[in-house]
Amino acid sequence: MSALAPTVLQEPGAGHVLPWEWGVALMLGFGLAWIALGVLWGRKAKSMDDFTVAGRNVGLGMGTATAAATWITSNTVVLAPVFALKWGIGGMLAYSSACLGLLFFAPMAQRIRKLMPRGYTAVQFMRMRFGKDAGMLFLCISLLYGFAWLVTMAMAGGVVLEALSGVPYIWGVGVVVSVCVLYTLFGGMYAVIGTDSIQSLIVLVGIVLVAVFVLREVPIAEIHGTLAERRPALLSWVLPVTLMAFFNNLLFGFGEVFHSNVWWCRALAMRDGVGPKAYALAALVWLPVPIVAGFLGLAAPALDVPVANPSAVGPLVAAHMLGTFGGVLVFVVVFCSIASSIDSLLAATSDLLIHDVSALREKARKPPSEAQLRWRMRLSIILLGLGAFLVSAPHWANLEEILFLSGGLVGSAIPPILAGLFGKRLNGQGAVLAMFFGSTVGVIVWFHHWYLGALVGTAVSGLLVLLWQRFDPSEFSGLPDPAQETA
Amino acid sequence: MSRIGPGALDVLISLGIAMCVLGALLIIFLIVRDAIRKQLW
């Protein structure tokens, strides 16, 4: 998941786990491999549908892998150990609750595919279901959130790779973003989904190897004994703070998944009937990742690893126990987890730019040809990558707060989306009102209690949706063919 | 008490590792199956 995104390694100079030459070689090696695969798979993309939604024919294997890989961000592997070191078992389990976002999206995926089998984006659905005003408001929320997630992932790439190998921050950001831009540019959704499949396997195998090697050095009983003696609170699985983290992660996760085009475009890319199974299986695949990664944080006190920077506890434990091999493993896992999220964001956000921003502007004029759309799609991917690089360059200290700010915004979108997908009584005015006031109150609350923004935004929006449906109900008769709107 | 013992911790971590391995195997199995049926994408 992307919440809490860039709270990563913050003292890059304090002891790298790999020589920088290794870092550069690994980045170049994997980068070139992804680009080559993007070019190879890009040959399949003959039409706009191929490029943006992989021909709408993605099977269960690729569908499961891409959903799991996209939800495994750098935070899942880097921040979960920090949660475990700070809040123990409860922290790990709270982090794992984010899998419920994917699980609950499973029935939505089926509904999305049924309602708009030829559609492209989440914003397109909101526009066709609730009208232009609701579409515009939802587009603003989606673009703000999507770009903030993209920038935080780019920043995480620079910071983590610098801390692991000493590669300068700006080079790390530049290489990660450039590699993702290039293979998405050449291969579109085929490249995104194909590389996601390989990246998901690398991440899963990588964290298992690290955990098994650590367990071979120190048995669980010894880790438990040390924690019971020195940090007994870490062995508790229910703490007030972990309950708070649980509900915050849960709602933010729901908002992130339910509204984001990253997940909608995958639902539209999967073959009919595949979406629900793929998202449910992806939730199960993702569920243990924070637990296994978090185990490294839990093991740190028992291993006497000097944790000068708690944000780096996972990589530090891996490097301490496994030396250069551990460093390489962690570097590869983090690189893959970041790339699998950035490529998805580039593809999904550029979809919004060409289908929603352009479509609104050009409604009265002649619709663009397929060749024009593909050219614009590629330009959007380049501009998004460039924008993410430029915004990431100053290395903002508080960008994660902006992502948390979006908690209220994305939370306010949950009730109208659900009412629009599964109900018939909510109209456009009600959707606009719910999103507007839900977002406003959520943001105001965020200024006082950041962890309540998503909860309050969702609650206010949900209440308004319920009231509006009761006092000004409408009867929705069905969506028009989305293809008529943009193609 | 909400504090877990060494046995429960062992089960939790072992289960996590086993689920990761099963997840990877599941993805490989599904992709190979789809490829054989020519339903990869």
Short mmCIF file of C-alpha atoms in Angstrom, two decimals:
data_model
loop_
_atom_site.label_atom_id
_atom_site.label_comp_id
_atom_site.label_asym_id
_atom_site.label_seq_id
_atom_site.Cartn_x
_atom_site.Cartn_y
_atom_site.Cartn_z
CA MET A 1 0.00 0.00 0.00
CA SER A 2 1.11 3.55 -0.47
CA ALA A 3 0.05 5.24 2.77
CA LEU A 4 2.93 6.45 4.89
CA ALA A 5 4.92 6.41 1.70
CA PRO A 6 8.24 8.18 1.98
CA THR A 7 9.06 7.60 5.62
CA VAL A 8 12.12 5.70 4.66
CA LEU A 9 15.82 5.68 5.28
CA GLN A 10 16.85 9.18 6.16
CA GLU A 11 20.55 9.02 6.90
CA PRO A 12 22.08 7.78 3.65
CA GLY A 13 25.59 8.53 4.70
CA ALA A 14 25.43 6.34 7.78
CA GLY A 15 26.87 3.05 6.56
CA HIS A 16 25.70 1.62 3.23
CA VAL A 17 24.97 -2.06 2.96
CA LEU A 18 26.41 -2.26 -0.57
CA PRO A 19 29.30 -0.59 -2.43
CA TRP A 20 27.93 2.02 -4.83
CA GLU A 21 29.38 0.18 -7.84
CA TRP A 22 27.10 -2.73 -6.97
CA GLY A 23 24.14 -0.39 -6.69
CA VAL A 24 24.83 1.14 -10.10
CA ALA A 25 25.37 -2.29 -11.70
CA LEU A 26 22.13 -3.67 -10.23
CA MET A 27 20.12 -0.62 -11.27
CA LEU A 28 21.51 -0.73 -14.82
CA GLY A 29 21.11 -4.51 -15.11
CA PHE A 30 17.51 -4.61 -13.94
CA GLY A 31 16.68 -1.33 -15.69
CA LEU A 32 17.89 -2.62 -19.07
CA ALA A 33 16.08 -5.93 -18.54
CA TRP A 34 12.76 -4.17 -17.83
CA ILE A 35 13.17 -1.88 -20.83
CA ALA A 36 14.00 -4.86 -23.11
CA LEU A 37 10.89 -6.67 -21.89
CA GLY A 38 8.83 -3.50 -22.41
CA VAL A 39 10.01 -3.30 -26.03
CA LEU A 40 9.34 -7.02 -26.55
CA TRP A 41 5.83 -6.96 -25.07
CA GLY A 42 5.10 -3.59 -26.70
CA ARG A 43 4.96 -5.39 -30.06
CA LYS A 44 1.66 -6.89 -28.97
CA ALA A 45 0.11 -3.45 -28.56
CA LYS A 46 -1.48 -2.86 -31.96
CA SER A 47 -4.43 -0.69 -30.86
CA MET A 48 -5.33 1.81 -28.17
CA ASP A 49 -7.16 -0.91 -26.23
CA ASP A 50 -3.98 -3.02 -26.35
CA PHE A 51 -1.83 -0.15 -25.12
CA THR A 52 -4.07 1.07 -22.27
CA VAL A 53 -5.92 -2.05 -21.09
CA ALA A 54 -3.79 -4.88 -22.55
CA GLY A 55 -6.49 -5.93 -25.00
CA ARG A 56 -8.97 -6.51 -22.11
CA ASN A 57 -7.90 -10.13 -22.08
CA VAL A 58 -5.53 -10.54 -19.12
CA GLY A 59 -5.72 -13.98 -17.51
CA LEU A 60 -5.86 -15.00 -13.85
CA GLY A 61 -2.08 -15.54 -13.43
CA MET A 62 -0.96 -12.17 -14.76
CA GLY A 63 -3.98 -10.48 -13.13
CA THR A 64 -3.16 -11.83 -9.68
CA ALA A 65 0.52 -11.02 -10.03
CA THR A 66 0.01 -7.45 -11.21
CA ALA A 67 -2.50 -6.63 -8.43
CA ALA A 68 -0.20 -8.07 -5.76
CA ALA A 69 2.94 -6.42 -7.17
CA THR A 70 1.34 -2.99 -7.42
CA TRP A 71 0.17 -3.14 -3.79
CA ILE A 72 3.69 -4.18 -2.68
CA THR A 73 5.32 -0.76 -2.63
CA SER A 74 8.70 0.09 -1.15
CA ASN A 75 6.89 0.73 2.13
CA THR A 76 5.56 -2.78 2.37
CA VAL A 77 9.10 -4.11 2.51
CA VAL A 78 10.87 -1.16 4.17
CA LEU A 79 8.26 0.32 6.52
CA ALA A 80 6.78 -2.94 7.84
CA PRO A 81 10.01 -3.67 9.81
CA VAL A 82 9.81 -0.14 11.23
CA PHE A 83 6.22 -0.81 12.36
CA ALA A 84 7.39 -4.05 13.99
CA LEU A 85 10.33 -2.37 15.73
CA LYS A 86 8.09 0.41 17.07
CA TRP A 87 4.81 -1.40 17.75
CA GLY A 88 5.76 -5.07 17.70
CA ILE A 89 3.50 -7.88 16.56
CA GLY A 90 0.46 -5.58 16.60
CA GLY A 91 2.19 -3.17 14.22
CA MET A 92 2.93 -5.97 11.74
CA LEU A 93 -0.63 -7.24 11.89
CA ALA A 94 -2.05 -3.70 11.56
CA TYR A 95 0.00 -3.20 8.41
CA SER A 96 -1.30 -6.47 7.00
CA SER A 97 -4.88 -5.19 7.30
CA ALA A 98 -4.27 -3.19 4.13
CA CYS A 99 -4.86 -6.42 2.18
CA LEU A 100 -8.57 -5.95 2.88
CA GLY A 101 -8.63 -3.07 0.39
CA LEU A 102 -7.77 -5.54 -2.39
CA LEU A 103 -10.12 -8.19 -1.05
CA PHE A 104 -13.11 -5.83 -0.96
CA PHE A 105 -12.30 -4.53 -4.42
CA ALA A 106 -12.84 -8.05 -5.82
CA PRO A 107 -16.66 -7.76 -6.15
CA MET A 108 -16.24 -4.22 -7.43
CA ALA A 109 -13.95 -5.45 -10.21
CA GLN A 110 -16.72 -7.69 -11.53
CA ARG A 111 -19.27 -4.89 -11.37
CA ILE A 112 -16.95 -2.42 -13.11
CA ARG A 113 -16.33 -4.89 -15.95
CA LYS A 114 -20.07 -5.50 -16.27
CA LEU A 115 -21.14 -1.84 -16.21
CA MET A 116 -18.49 -0.53 -18.59
CA PRO A 117 -16.98 -3.41 -20.57
CA ARG A 118 -15.45 -0.94 -23.04
CA GLY A 119 -14.52 1.72 -20.49
CA TYR A 120 -11.07 3.04 -19.61
CA THR A 121 -11.01 4.92 -16.32
CA ALA A 122 -12.66 5.41 -12.94
CA VAL A 123 -13.25 9.09 -13.72
CA GLN A 124 -15.05 8.12 -16.91
CA PHE A 125 -17.45 6.03 -14.83
CA MET A 126 -18.10 8.87 -12.37
CA ARG A 127 -18.65 11.31 -15.24
CA MET A 128 -21.10 9.03 -17.04
CA ARG A 129 -22.87 7.95 -13.87
CA PHE A 130 -23.08 11.29 -12.03
CA GLY A 131 -22.45 13.96 -14.67
CA LYS A 132 -19.69 16.37 -15.61
CA ASP A 133 -19.40 18.22 -12.26
CA ALA A 134 -18.98 15.01 -10.27
CA GLY A 135 -16.51 13.80 -12.91
CA MET A 136 -14.44 16.99 -12.61
CA LEU A 137 -14.34 16.84 -8.81
CA PHE A 138 -13.41 13.17 -8.85
CA LEU A 139 -10.77 13.84 -11.52
CA CYS A 140 -9.15 16.48 -9.27
CA ILE A 141 -9.08 14.05 -6.33
CA SER A 142 -7.68 11.25 -8.52
CA LEU A 143 -4.98 13.40 -10.12
CA LEU A 144 -3.87 14.89 -6.79
CA TYR A 145 -3.66 11.49 -5.16
CA GLY A 146 -2.11 9.75 -8.18
CA PHE A 147 0.62 12.35 -8.61
CA ALA A 148 1.35 12.50 -4.86
CA TRP A 149 1.73 8.69 -4.81
CA LEU A 150 3.96 8.82 -7.90
CA VAL A 151 6.21 11.49 -6.37
CA THR A 152 6.47 9.72 -3.02
CA MET A 153 7.44 6.49 -4.79
CA ALA A 154 10.06 8.32 -6.86
CA MET A 155 11.42 9.92 -3.68
CA ALA A 156 11.40 6.58 -1.89
CA GLY A 157 13.40 5.15 -4.79
CA GLY A 158 16.07 7.85 -4.48
CA VAL A 159 16.30 7.73 -0.70
CA VAL A 160 16.27 3.96 -0.27
CA LEU A 161 18.75 3.25 -3.05
CA GLU A 162 21.06 5.96 -1.71
CA ALA A 163 20.89 4.52 1.79
CA LEU A 164 21.53 0.99 0.55
CA SER A 165 24.39 1.67 -1.82
CA GLY A 166 25.41 5.32 -1.64
CA VAL A 167 24.13 6.09 -5.14
CA PRO A 168 23.31 9.83 -4.94
CA TYR A 169 19.61 10.54 -4.27
CA ILE A 170 18.99 12.42 -7.48
CA TRP A 171 20.56 9.64 -9.56
CA GLY A 172 18.40 7.04 -7.85
CA VAL A 173 15.23 9.04 -8.57
CA GLY A 174 16.35 9.68 -12.14
CA VAL A 175 17.19 6.05 -12.94
CA VAL A 176 14.09 4.53 -11.33
CA VAL A 177 11.71 7.02 -13.00
CA SER A 178 13.50 6.86 -16.39
CA VAL A 179 13.48 3.06 -16.49
CA CYS A 180 9.76 2.93 -15.63
CA VAL A 181 8.92 5.68 -18.15
CA LEU A 182 10.83 3.90 -20.92
CA TYR A 183 9.31 0.46 -20.55
CA THR A 184 5.78 1.85 -20.01
CA LEU A 185 6.30 4.04 -23.07
CA PHE A 186 7.29 1.12 -25.28
CA GLY A 187 5.00 -1.56 -23.92
CA GLY A 188 2.01 0.22 -22.36
CA MET A 189 -0.16 -1.95 -20.14
CA TYR A 190 1.38 -5.16 -21.52
CA ALA A 191 4.80 -4.07 -20.22
CA VAL A 192 3.36 -2.90 -16.89
CA ILE A 193 1.53 -6.17 -16.23
CA GLY A 194 4.32 -8.37 -17.58
CA THR A 195 7.08 -6.76 -15.51
CA ASP A 196 4.76 -6.72 -12.48
CA SER A 197 4.51 -10.50 -12.73
CA ILE A 198 8.27 -10.95 -12.59
CA GLN A 199 8.67 -8.27 -9.92
CA SER A 200 6.06 -9.89 -7.67
CA LEU A 201 7.96 -13.18 -7.77
CA ILE A 202 11.31 -11.50 -7.10
CA VAL A 203 9.89 -9.65 -4.07
CA LEU A 204 8.21 -12.76 -2.61
CA VAL A 205 11.25 -14.99 -3.08
CA GLY A 206 13.64 -12.24 -1.89
CA ILE A 207 11.94 -11.57 1.44
CA VAL A 208 11.51 -15.30 2.11
CA LEU A 209 15.24 -15.87 1.52
CA VAL A 210 16.21 -13.06 3.89
CA ALA A 211 13.83 -14.29 6.61
CA VAL A 212 14.97 -17.93 6.29
CA PHE A 213 18.66 -16.97 6.46
CA VAL A 214 18.01 -14.87 9.57
CA LEU A 215 16.10 -17.76 11.17
CA ARG A 216 19.01 -20.11 10.47
CA GLU A 217 21.25 -17.80 12.51
CA VAL A 218 18.86 -17.10 15.38
CA PRO A 219 15.97 -19.37 16.37
CA ILE A 220 12.55 -17.88 17.13
CA ALA A 221 12.76 -18.94 20.80
CA GLU A 222 15.89 -16.83 21.24
CA ILE A 223 14.29 -13.82 19.55
CA HIS A 224 11.21 -14.21 21.76
CA GLY A 225 13.34 -14.56 24.90
CA THR A 226 15.32 -11.41 24.14
CA LEU A 227 12.17 -9.42 23.36
CA ALA A 228 10.45 -10.65 26.54
CA GLU A 229 13.46 -9.47 28.54
CA ARG A 230 14.25 -6.17 26.81
CA ARG A 231 11.16 -5.03 24.87
CA PRO A 232 8.17 -7.00 26.20
CA ALA A 233 5.65 -4.53 24.73
CA LEU A 234 6.68 -5.65 21.24
CA LEU A 235 5.21 -9.08 21.93
CA SER A 236 1.77 -7.63 22.49
CA TRP A 237 -0.60 -7.91 19.58
CA VAL A 238 -3.19 -5.46 20.85
CA LEU A 239 -2.05 -1.96 21.80
CA PRO A 240 -4.16 1.22 21.54
CA VAL A 241 -1.74 2.59 18.98
CA THR A 242 -1.94 -0.56 16.86
CA LEU A 243 -5.74 -0.43 16.92
CA MET A 244 -5.53 3.16 15.69
CA ALA A 245 -3.07 2.15 12.97
CA PHE A 246 -5.36 -0.75 12.05
CA PHE A 247 -8.42 1.42 11.38
CA ASN A 248 -6.41 4.18 9.71
CA ASN A 249 -4.69 1.72 7.36
CA LEU A 250 -7.96 -0.04 6.72
CA LEU A 251 -9.92 3.04 5.66
CA PHE A 252 -7.08 4.71 3.82
CA GLY A 253 -6.47 1.42 2.03
CA PHE A 254 -10.14 1.15 1.05
CA GLY A 255 -10.12 4.74 -0.23
CA GLU A 256 -6.87 4.23 -2.12
CA VAL A 257 -8.01 1.08 -3.87
CA PHE A 258 -11.67 1.94 -4.44
CA HIS A 259 -11.06 5.30 -6.10
CA SER A 260 -7.72 4.85 -7.88
CA ASN A 261 -7.55 4.28 -11.59
CA VAL A 262 -4.55 2.02 -10.96
CA TRP A 263 -7.03 -0.64 -9.83
CA TRP A 264 -9.91 0.26 -12.14
CA CYS A 265 -7.79 0.00 -15.29
CA ARG A 266 -6.63 -3.46 -14.17
CA ALA A 267 -10.23 -4.54 -13.59
CA LEU A 268 -11.00 -3.36 -17.13
CA ALA A 269 -7.89 -5.09 -18.51
CA MET A 270 -8.77 -8.50 -17.09
CA ARG A 271 -10.82 -11.02 -19.03
CA ASP A 272 -14.49 -11.25 -18.09
CA GLY A 273 -14.85 -13.17 -14.81
CA VAL A 274 -11.13 -12.98 -13.92
CA GLY A 275 -11.18 -9.72 -11.89
CA PRO A 276 -12.83 -10.91 -8.65
CA LYS A 277 -10.66 -14.03 -8.41
CA ALA A 278 -7.47 -12.12 -9.26
CA TYR A 279 -8.06 -9.40 -6.64
CA ALA A 280 -9.06 -11.90 -3.94
CA LEU A 281 -5.98 -14.04 -4.63
CA ALA A 282 -3.75 -10.95 -4.76
CA ALA A 283 -5.01 -9.97 -1.28
CA LEU A 284 -3.96 -13.40 0.02
CA VAL A 285 -0.58 -13.18 -1.72
CA TRP A 286 0.02 -9.70 -0.25
CA LEU A 287 -1.20 -10.51 3.30
CA PRO A 288 1.99 -12.24 4.58
CA VAL A 289 4.49 -9.80 3.04
CA PRO A 290 4.35 -7.21 5.89
CA ILE A 291 4.57 -10.06 8.43
CA VAL A 292 7.69 -11.62 6.92
CA ALA A 293 9.30 -8.23 6.23
CA GLY A 294 8.25 -7.03 9.69
CA PHE A 295 9.97 -10.02 11.25
CA LEU A 296 13.32 -8.37 10.43
CA GLY A 297 12.39 -5.44 12.65
CA LEU A 298 11.32 -7.77 15.41
CA ALA A 299 14.60 -9.70 15.18
CA ALA A 300 16.80 -6.59 15.43
CA PRO A 301 16.96 -6.39 19.26
CA ALA A 302 17.76 -10.12 19.54
CA LEU A 303 20.50 -9.89 16.94
CA ASP A 304 22.08 -6.86 18.60
CA VAL A 305 22.05 -5.05 15.30
CA PRO A 306 23.16 -1.45 15.88
CA VAL A 307 20.10 0.44 14.59
CA ALA A 308 21.43 3.98 14.28
CA ASN A 309 18.52 4.80 12.00
CA PRO A 310 15.30 2.91 12.90
CA SER A 311 13.87 3.68 9.44
CA ALA A 312 16.57 1.41 7.96
CA VAL A 313 16.07 -1.50 10.33
CA GLY A 314 15.04 -4.06 7.68
CA PRO A 315 18.01 -3.53 5.34
CA LEU A 316 20.36 -3.20 8.33
CA VAL A 317 19.29 -6.57 9.74
CA ALA A 318 19.62 -8.22 6.30
CA ALA A 319 23.07 -6.75 5.75
CA HIS A 320 24.21 -7.53 9.30
CA MET A 321 23.25 -11.18 9.00
CA LEU A 322 23.97 -11.88 5.34
CA GLY A 323 26.62 -9.34 4.39
CA THR A 324 26.83 -8.35 0.75
CA PHE A 325 24.41 -11.11 -0.29
CA GLY A 326 21.75 -9.69 2.04
CA GLY A 327 22.43 -6.20 0.73
CA VAL A 328 21.97 -7.35 -2.87
CA LEU A 329 18.74 -9.16 -1.97
CA VAL A 330 17.27 -6.14 -0.20
CA PHE A 331 18.38 -3.80 -3.00
CA VAL A 332 16.72 -5.96 -5.66
CA VAL A 333 13.53 -6.41 -3.61
CA VAL A 334 13.21 -2.67 -2.97
CA PHE A 335 14.02 -1.75 -6.58
CA CYS A 336 11.37 -4.17 -7.89
CA SER A 337 8.73 -3.08 -5.38
CA ILE A 338 9.21 0.58 -6.31
CA ALA A 339 9.23 -0.07 -10.07
CA SER A 340 6.05 -2.15 -9.89
CA SER A 341 4.20 0.79 -8.35
CA ILE A 342 5.70 3.60 -10.45
CA ASP A 343 4.94 1.91 -13.78
CA SER A 344 1.32 1.32 -12.72
CA LEU A 345 0.93 4.95 -11.67
CA LEU A 346 2.42 6.23 -14.92
CA ALA A 347 0.02 4.12 -16.99
CA ALA A 348 -3.09 4.78 -14.87
CA THR A 349 -2.51 8.53 -14.46
CA SER A 350 -1.75 9.04 -18.15
CA ASP A 351 -5.05 7.25 -18.85
CA LEU A 352 -6.77 9.97 -16.81
CA LEU A 353 -4.96 12.71 -18.70
CA ILE A 354 -5.83 11.50 -22.19
CA HIS A 355 -9.29 10.05 -21.59
CA ASP A 356 -10.67 12.45 -19.00
CA VAL A 357 -8.87 15.80 -19.19
CA SER A 358 -8.75 15.74 -23.00
CA ALA A 359 -12.21 14.24 -23.44
CA LEU A 360 -13.85 17.01 -21.42
CA ARG A 361 -12.04 19.68 -23.38
CA GLU A 362 -12.74 18.27 -26.80
CA LYS A 363 -16.29 17.13 -26.41
CA ALA A 364 -17.65 19.67 -28.86
CA ARG A 365 -14.94 19.11 -31.45
CA LYS A 366 -14.07 16.15 -33.62
CA PRO A 367 -12.95 13.22 -31.44
CA PRO A 368 -9.21 12.47 -31.70
CA SER A 369 -8.07 9.59 -33.88
CA GLU A 370 -6.53 6.47 -32.36
CA ALA A 371 -3.08 7.51 -33.60
CA GLN A 372 -3.49 10.91 -31.91
CA LEU A 373 -4.60 9.25 -28.68
CA ARG A 374 -1.57 6.93 -28.66
CA TRP A 375 0.76 9.84 -29.33
CA ARG A 376 -0.83 11.79 -26.48
CA MET A 377 -0.63 8.77 -24.20
CA ARG A 378 3.11 8.52 -24.76
CA LEU A 379 3.55 12.27 -24.28
CA SER A 380 1.56 12.07 -21.02
CA ILE A 381 3.78 9.26 -19.71
CA ILE A 382 6.93 11.29 -20.48
CA LEU A 383 5.51 14.46 -18.92
CA LEU A 384 4.34 12.62 -15.82
CA GLY A 385 7.77 11.03 -15.38
CA LEU A 386 9.47 14.39 -15.90
CA GLY A 387 7.05 16.07 -13.49
CA ALA A 388 7.63 13.39 -10.84
CA PHE A 389 11.40 13.77 -11.24
CA LEU A 390 11.31 17.57 -10.95
CA VAL A 391 8.98 17.58 -7.93
CA SER A 392 11.03 14.84 -6.23
CA ALA A 393 14.35 16.58 -6.87
CA PRO A 394 14.28 18.96 -3.85
CA HIS A 395 13.81 15.94 -1.55
CA TRP A 396 10.85 17.31 0.42
CA ALA A 397 10.80 16.34 4.06
CA ASN A 398 7.04 16.52 4.54
CA LEU A 399 5.58 15.11 1.35
CA GLU A 400 4.11 12.17 3.21
CA GLU A 401 1.84 14.66 4.95
CA ILE A 402 0.35 15.58 1.58
CA LEU A 403 -0.34 11.93 0.91
CA PHE A 404 -2.03 11.65 4.31
CA LEU A 405 -3.98 14.79 3.45
CA SER A 406 -5.40 12.88 0.50
CA GLY A 407 -6.81 10.36 3.00
CA GLY A 408 -9.84 12.60 3.56
CA LEU A 409 -10.20 13.19 -0.18
CA VAL A 410 -10.07 9.55 -1.25
CA GLY A 411 -12.20 8.54 1.75
CA SER A 412 -14.94 10.94 0.66
CA ALA A 413 -15.05 9.23 -2.75
CA ILE A 414 -15.79 5.75 -1.31
CA PRO A 415 -19.56 6.18 -0.62
CA PRO A 416 -20.44 7.80 -4.00
CA ILE A 417 -18.42 5.12 -5.85
CA LEU A 418 -20.19 2.31 -4.03
CA ALA A 419 -23.60 3.97 -4.42
CA GLY A 420 -22.87 4.52 -8.11
CA LEU A 421 -21.68 0.98 -8.78
CA PHE A 422 -24.22 -0.97 -6.77
CA GLY A 423 -27.18 1.40 -6.29
CA LYS A 424 -29.54 3.40 -8.48
CA ARG A 425 -30.83 6.12 -6.16
CA LEU A 426 -27.90 8.55 -5.86
CA ASN A 427 -27.85 11.39 -8.40
CA GLY A 428 -25.08 13.74 -9.53
CA GLN A 429 -25.89 16.54 -7.07
CA GLY A 430 -25.74 14.11 -4.16
CA ALA A 431 -22.40 12.71 -5.36
CA VAL A 432 -20.86 16.18 -5.72
CA LEU A 433 -22.17 17.26 -2.33
CA ALA A 434 -20.89 14.12 -0.61
CA MET A 435 -17.41 14.33 -2.14
CA PHE A 436 -17.11 18.09 -1.61
CA PHE A 437 -18.19 18.21 2.03
CA GLY A 438 -16.54 14.88 2.88
CA SER A 439 -13.23 16.15 1.46
CA THR A 440 -13.53 19.56 3.12
CA VAL A 441 -14.30 18.19 6.58
CA GLY A 442 -11.70 15.43 6.14
CA VAL A 443 -8.99 17.98 5.31
CA ILE A 444 -10.00 20.26 8.22
CA VAL A 445 -9.85 17.31 10.62
CA TRP A 446 -6.49 16.27 9.15
CA PHE A 447 -4.98 19.57 10.31
CA HIS A 448 -5.82 18.64 13.91
CA HIS A 449 -5.60 14.83 13.89
CA TRP A 450 -3.90 13.49 10.75
CA TYR A 451 -4.94 9.92 11.49
CA LEU A 452 -8.66 10.79 11.50
CA GLY A 453 -8.84 12.50 8.07
CA ALA A 454 -9.80 9.37 6.11
CA LEU A 455 -12.27 8.19 8.74
CA VAL A 456 -14.11 11.52 9.06
CA GLY A 457 -14.07 12.22 5.31
CA THR A 458 -15.63 8.82 4.63
CA ALA A 459 -18.19 9.19 7.44
CA VAL A 460 -19.38 12.66 6.35
CA SER A 461 -19.60 11.62 2.71
CA GLY A 462 -21.41 8.40 3.63
CA LEU A 463 -23.96 10.24 5.75
CA LEU A 464 -24.68 12.72 2.96
CA VAL A 465 -25.06 9.91 0.41
CA LEU A 466 -27.57 8.14 2.67
CA LEU A 467 -29.55 11.34 3.33
CA TRP A 468 -29.55 12.43 -0.31
CA GLN A 469 -30.74 9.04 -1.51
CA ARG A 470 -33.57 9.22 0.98
CA PHE A 471 -34.76 12.79 0.39
CA ASP A 472 -33.93 13.31 -3.30
CA PRO A 473 -33.77 9.85 -4.85
CA SER A 474 -33.36 9.30 -8.56
CA GLU A 475 -33.73 6.22 -10.72
CA PHE A 476 -30.58 5.45 -12.70
CA SER A 477 -31.24 3.50 -15.87
CA GLY A 478 -27.76 2.45 -17.01
CA LEU A 479 -24.49 3.77 -18.45
CA PRO A 480 -24.08 4.73 -22.09
CA ASP A 481 -21.38 2.95 -24.09
CA PRO A 482 -18.07 4.46 -22.87
CA ALA A 483 -16.50 3.88 -26.31
CA GLN A 484 -18.80 6.52 -27.78
CA GLU A 485 -17.40 9.08 -25.39
CA THR A 486 -13.70 8.88 -26.18
CA ALA A 487 -12.93 6.71 -29.16
CA MET B 1 -2.85 -11.05 28.34
CA SER B 2 -2.43 -9.95 24.75
CA ARG B 3 1.28 -10.93 24.76
CA ILE B 4 2.08 -13.90 22.55
CA GLY B 5 4.35 -16.81 23.48
CA PRO B 6 7.32 -18.26 21.57
CA GLY B 7 5.16 -20.99 20.02
CA ALA B 8 2.62 -18.51 18.67
CA LEU B 9 5.40 -16.27 17.34
CA ASP B 10 6.96 -19.28 15.62
CA VAL B 11 3.61 -20.19 14.06
CA LEU B 12 2.98 -16.60 12.91
CA ILE B 13 6.37 -16.19 11.21
CA SER B 14 6.39 -19.70 9.76
CA LEU B 15 2.87 -19.17 8.44
CA GLY B 16 3.94 -15.87 6.89
CA ILE B 17 6.91 -17.50 5.16
CA ALA B 18 4.82 -20.45 4.00
CA MET B 19 2.14 -18.11 2.61
CA CYS B 20 4.76 -16.12 0.70
CA VAL B 21 6.15 -19.34 -0.80
CA LEU B 22 2.65 -20.55 -1.65
CA GLY B 23 1.82 -17.16 -3.13
CA ALA B 24 4.86 -17.31 -5.42
CA LEU B 25 4.05 -20.91 -6.41
CA LEU B 26 0.42 -19.97 -7.04
CA ILE B 27 1.42 -17.12 -9.34
CA ILE B 28 3.84 -19.40 -11.26
CA PHE B 29 1.21 -22.14 -11.51
CA LEU B 30 -1.50 -19.77 -12.77
CA ILE B 31 0.80 -18.13 -15.30
CA VAL B 32 2.03 -21.49 -16.65
CA ARG B 33 -1.55 -22.79 -16.79
CA ASP B 34 -2.73 -19.68 -18.64
CA ALA B 35 0.23 -19.92 -21.02
CA ILE B 36 -0.56 -23.57 -21.85
CA ARG B 37 -4.22 -22.68 -22.47
CA LYS B 38 -3.10 -19.63 -24.47
CA GLN B 39 -5.02 -17.40 -22.05
CA LEU B 40 -2.07 -15.44 -20.66
CA TRP B 41 -3.35 -12.13 -22.06
#
